[in-house]
PDB file of C-alpha atoms and ligand atoms in Angstrom:
ATOM      1  CA  UNK A   1      -2.904  11.548  11.489  1.00 75.00           C
ATOM      2  CA  UNK A   2       0.309   9.709  13.164  1.00 81.00           C
ATOM      3  CA  UNK A   3       0.739  11.875  16.672  1.00 79.00           C
ATOM      4  CA  UNK A   4       4.305  12.084  16.368  1.00 92.00           C
ATOM      5  CA  UNK A   5       5.119  12.644  12.771  1.00 97.00           C
ATOM      6  CA  UNK A   6       6.048  16.146  11.722  1.00 98.00           C
ATOM      7  CA  UNK A   7       4.647  16.169   8.686  1.00 98.00           C
ATOM      8  CA  UNK A   8       1.199  15.310   9.702  1.00 98.00           C
ATOM      9  CA  UNK A   9       1.240  17.982  12.406  1.00 97.00           C
ATOM     10  CA  UNK A  10       2.369  20.076   9.034  1.00 98.00           C
ATOM     11  CA  UNK A  11      -0.357  19.084   6.845  1.00 97.00           C
ATOM     12  CA  UNK A  12      -3.145  19.811   9.875  1.00 96.00           C
ATOM     13  CA  UNK A  13      -1.330  23.402  10.420  1.00 95.00           C
ATOM     14  CA  UNK A  14      -0.235  22.531  14.009  1.00 96.00           C
ATOM     15  CA  UNK A  15       3.683  23.102  12.750  1.00 96.00           C
ATOM     16  CA  UNK A  16       3.640  25.934  10.201  1.00 97.00           C
ATOM     17  CA  UNK A  17       5.034  25.317   6.856  1.00 98.00           C
ATOM     18  CA  UNK A  18       6.201  28.242   3.813  1.00 98.00           C
ATOM     19  CA  UNK A  19       2.927  26.578   1.858  1.00 98.00           C
ATOM     20  CA  UNK A  20       2.958  26.622  -2.019  1.00 98.00           C
ATOM     21  CA  UNK A  21      -0.003  24.412  -2.904  1.00 98.00           C
ATOM     22  CA  UNK A  22      -2.808  22.506  -1.173  1.00 98.00           C
ATOM     23  CA  UNK A  23      -5.724  20.490  -2.177  1.00 98.00           C
ATOM     24  CA  UNK A  24      -7.805  17.908  -0.718  1.00 98.00           C
ATOM     25  CA  UNK A  25      -5.258  14.657  -1.106  1.00 98.00           C
ATOM     26  CA  UNK A  26      -1.529  16.490  -1.101  1.00 98.00           C
ATOM     27  CA  UNK A  27       0.392  19.963   0.266  1.00 98.00           C
ATOM     28  CA  UNK A  28       3.468  21.198  -1.026  1.00 98.00           C
ATOM     29  CA  UNK A  29       5.887  23.449   1.213  1.00 98.00           C
ATOM     30  CA  UNK A  30       9.337  24.856   1.043  1.00 98.00           C
ATOM     31  CA  UNK A  31      12.087  22.215   2.819  1.00 98.00           C
ATOM     32  CA  UNK A  32      13.090  24.097   5.956  1.00 97.00           C
ATOM     33  CA  UNK A  33      16.834  23.522   5.018  1.00 95.00           C
ATOM     34  CA  UNK A  34      16.981  23.184   1.807  1.00 95.00           C
ATOM     35  CA  UNK A  35      19.793  21.542  -0.399  1.00 93.00           C
ATOM     36  CA  UNK A  36      19.170  23.759  -3.926  1.00 94.00           C
ATOM     37  CA  UNK A  37      18.381  27.101  -4.258  1.00 94.00           C
ATOM     38  CA  UNK A  38      14.446  26.262  -4.514  1.00 96.00           C
ATOM     39  CA  UNK A  39      13.849  23.457  -2.463  1.00 97.00           C
ATOM     40  CA  UNK A  40      10.402  22.481  -1.808  1.00 98.00           C
ATOM     41  CA  UNK A  41       8.467  18.969  -0.484  1.00 98.00           C
ATOM     42  CA  UNK A  42       5.178  17.143  -1.895  1.00 98.00           C
ATOM     43  CA  UNK A  43       3.292  15.729   0.901  1.00 98.00           C
ATOM     44  CA  UNK A  44       0.518  13.404   0.558  1.00 98.00           C
ATOM     45  CA  UNK A  45      -1.831  14.532   3.485  1.00 98.00           C
ATOM     46  CA  UNK A  46      -2.411  10.442   3.986  1.00 97.00           C
ATOM     47  CA  UNK A  47       0.029   8.952   6.501  1.00 98.00           C
ATOM     48  CA  UNK A  48       2.017   6.325   4.646  1.00 98.00           C
ATOM     49  CA  UNK A  49       5.587   5.590   6.067  1.00 98.00           C
ATOM     50  CA  UNK A  50       7.641   5.552   2.703  1.00 98.00           C
ATOM     51  CA  UNK A  51       7.289   4.479  -0.921  1.00 98.00           C
ATOM     52  CA  UNK A  52       7.500   1.071   0.357  1.00 98.00           C
ATOM     53  CA  UNK A  53       4.755   1.195   2.378  1.00 97.00           C
ATOM     54  CA  UNK A  54       2.195   2.430  -1.141  1.00 97.00           C
ATOM     55  CA  UNK A  55      -0.076  -0.348  -2.069  1.00 97.00           C
ATOM     56  CA  UNK A  56      -2.132  -0.702  -5.523  1.00 98.00           C
ATOM     57  CA  UNK A  57      -4.706   1.325  -3.729  1.00 98.00           C
ATOM     58  CA  UNK A  58      -2.092   4.259  -3.828  1.00 98.00           C
ATOM     59  CA  UNK A  59      -1.582   4.209  -7.219  1.00 98.00           C
ATOM     60  CA  UNK A  60      -3.043   7.093  -8.535  1.00 98.00           C
ATOM     61  CA  UNK A  61      -1.640   9.454  -5.534  1.00 98.00           C
ATOM     62  CA  UNK A  62       1.793   8.833  -6.559  1.00 98.00           C
ATOM     63  CA  UNK A  63       0.703   9.354  -9.946  1.00 98.00           C
ATOM     64  CA  UNK A  64      -1.216  12.787  -8.886  1.00 98.00           C
ATOM     65  CA  UNK A  65       1.887  13.636  -6.782  1.00 98.00           C
ATOM     66  CA  UNK A  66       4.485  13.141  -9.522  1.00 98.00           C
ATOM     67  CA  UNK A  67       2.568  14.967 -12.208  1.00 98.00           C
ATOM     68  CA  UNK A  68       1.871  18.015  -9.733  1.00 98.00           C
ATOM     69  CA  UNK A  69       5.765  18.139  -9.284  1.00 98.00           C
ATOM     70  CA  UNK A  70       5.963  19.434 -13.011  1.00 98.00           C
ATOM     71  CA  UNK A  71       2.823  21.858 -12.554  1.00 98.00           C
ATOM     72  CA  UNK A  72       4.590  23.337  -9.494  1.00 98.00           C
ATOM     73  CA  UNK A  73       8.389  23.849 -10.436  1.00 98.00           C
ATOM     74  CA  UNK A  74       6.267  25.578 -13.593  1.00 97.00           C
ATOM     75  CA  UNK A  75       4.370  28.028 -11.248  1.00 96.00           C
ATOM     76  CA  UNK A  76       7.249  28.551  -9.316  1.00 95.00           C
ATOM     77  CA  UNK A  77       9.337  29.260 -12.831  1.00 96.00           C
ATOM     78  CA  UNK A  78      11.771  26.345 -12.884  1.00 96.00           C
ATOM     79  CA  UNK A  79      13.632  25.713 -16.217  1.00 93.00           C
ATOM     80  CA  UNK A  80      14.440  22.002 -14.652  1.00 96.00           C
ATOM     81  CA  UNK A  81      14.166  19.920 -11.312  1.00 96.00           C
ATOM     82  CA  UNK A  82      15.673  17.139  -9.817  1.00 96.00           C
ATOM     83  CA  UNK A  83      12.947  14.850  -8.017  1.00 97.00           C
ATOM     84  CA  UNK A  84      13.789  12.500  -5.396  1.00 96.00           C
ATOM     85  CA  UNK A  85      12.028  10.111  -2.914  1.00 98.00           C
ATOM     86  CA  UNK A  86      14.264   8.851  -0.065  1.00 98.00           C
ATOM     87  CA  UNK A  87      12.903   5.380   1.043  1.00 98.00           C
ATOM     88  CA  UNK A  88      13.808   3.709   4.540  1.00 98.00           C
ATOM     89  CA  UNK A  89      16.901   4.853   6.994  1.00 97.00           C
ATOM     90  CA  UNK A  90      19.000   3.579   4.223  1.00 98.00           C
ATOM     91  CA  UNK A  91      17.573   5.385   1.603  1.00 97.00           C
ATOM     92  CA  UNK A  92      18.431   8.692   3.322  1.00 97.00           C
ATOM     93  CA  UNK A  93      14.772   8.796   5.014  1.00 98.00           C
ATOM     94  CA  UNK A  94      14.725  10.896   8.132  1.00 98.00           C
ATOM     95  CA  UNK A  95      10.692  11.714   8.382  1.00 98.00           C
ATOM     96  CA  UNK A  96       8.606   8.714   7.888  1.00 98.00           C
ATOM     97  CA  UNK A  97       6.067  10.092   5.698  1.00 98.00           C
ATOM     98  CA  UNK A  98       6.345   9.308   2.277  1.00 98.00           C
ATOM     99  CA  UNK A  99       7.105  12.810   0.349  1.00 98.00           C
ATOM    100  CA  UNK A 100       9.012  13.848  -2.672  1.00 98.00           C
ATOM    101  CA  UNK A 101      11.721  16.242  -2.853  1.00 97.00           C
ATOM    102  CA  UNK A 102      11.816  18.892  -5.513  1.00 97.00           C
ATOM    103  CA  UNK A 103      14.962  20.937  -6.298  1.00 96.00           C
ATOM    104  CA  UNK A 104      16.546  23.543  -8.905  1.00 96.00           C
ATOM    105  CA  UNK A 105      19.557  25.238  -9.155  1.00 93.00           C
ATOM    106  CA  UNK A 106      22.844  25.997  -6.783  1.00 83.00           C
ATOM    107  CA  UNK A 107      24.806  22.699  -5.871  1.00 76.00           C
ATOM    108  CA  UNK A 108      22.914  19.900  -4.644  1.00 69.00           C
ATOM    109  CA  UNK A 109      24.251  16.496  -4.492  1.00 66.00           C
ATOM    110  CA  UNK A 110      24.336  14.523  -7.743  1.00 66.00           C
ATOM    111  CA  UNK A 111      22.169  11.155  -7.960  1.00 64.00           C
TER     112      UNK A 111
HETATM  113  P1  5GP B   1      14.200  12.707   3.735  1.00 85.42           P
HETATM  114  O1  5GP B   1      15.526  12.627   4.658  1.00 85.42           O
HETATM  115  O2  5GP B   1      12.992  11.889   4.892  1.00 85.42           O
HETATM  116  O3  5GP B   1      13.601  12.038   2.645  1.00 85.42           O
HETATM  117  O4  5GP B   1      13.840  13.868   3.853  1.00 85.42           O
HETATM  118  C1  5GP B   1      13.089  15.088   4.989  1.00 85.42           C
HETATM  119  C2  5GP B   1      13.078  16.486   4.622  1.00 85.42           C
HETATM  120  O5  5GP B   1      12.670  17.460   5.323  1.00 85.42           O
HETATM  121  C3  5GP B   1      14.341  17.172   4.882  1.00 85.42           C
HETATM  122  O6  5GP B   1      15.126  17.845   3.683  1.00 85.42           O
HETATM  123  C4  5GP B   1      14.230  18.339   6.223  1.00 85.42           C
HETATM  124  O7  5GP B   1      15.089  19.681   5.826  1.00 85.42           O
HETATM  125  C5  5GP B   1      13.002  18.473   5.772  1.00 85.42           C
HETATM  126  N1  5GP B   1      12.122  18.907   7.048  1.00 85.42           N
HETATM  127  C6  5GP B   1      12.046  18.007   8.137  1.00 85.42           C
HETATM  128  N2  5GP B   1      11.401  19.041   9.178  1.00 85.42           N
HETATM  129  C7  5GP B   1      10.924  20.282   8.341  1.00 85.42           C
HETATM  130  C8  5GP B   1       9.819  21.033   9.224  1.00 85.42           C
HETATM  131  O8  5GP B   1       9.328  21.059   9.975  1.00 85.42           O
HETATM  132  N3  5GP B   1       9.383  22.072   8.232  1.00 85.42           N
HETATM  133  C9  5GP B   1      10.244  21.785   6.956  1.00 85.42           C
HETATM  134  N4  5GP B   1       9.446  22.498   6.065  1.00 85.42           N
HETATM  135  N5  5GP B   1      10.996  20.859   6.619  1.00 85.42           N
HETATM  136  C10 5GP B   1      11.431  19.859   7.394  1.00 85.42           C
HETATM  137 ZN1   ZN B   2       2.354  11.805   9.418  1.00 85.42          ZN
END
């Protein structure tokens, strides 16, 4: 856990979240400021700063997160969804604990 990290605090229950999924490796919860009708985040529990910090040892965790996006989207009844990983300040990343956005419906930025 990184002491000043918002997502580590959510992982550890210090900050509440609208959780939709949790297992030993990951947690998923609704974004506090949604950019789509449905907008949730899938967050590995391990504090990794960003996709750019990932190494070979994180390969299966990254694969798990992608497969989970589909599983959770189906469970949420989404007909389609957009996935997004912002990497680094120039990539639009604001929370420096790796996460994947899953968004569906409404008007969200095209990219
Ligand atoms: P980033 O720009 O780093 O890819 O996205 C960070 C996301 O985390 C943003 O969409 C923001 O709304 C969301 N977020 C930031 N703080 C919190 C929080 O305390 N709770 C929840 N549920 N989402 C948060
Ligand atoms: Zn963290």
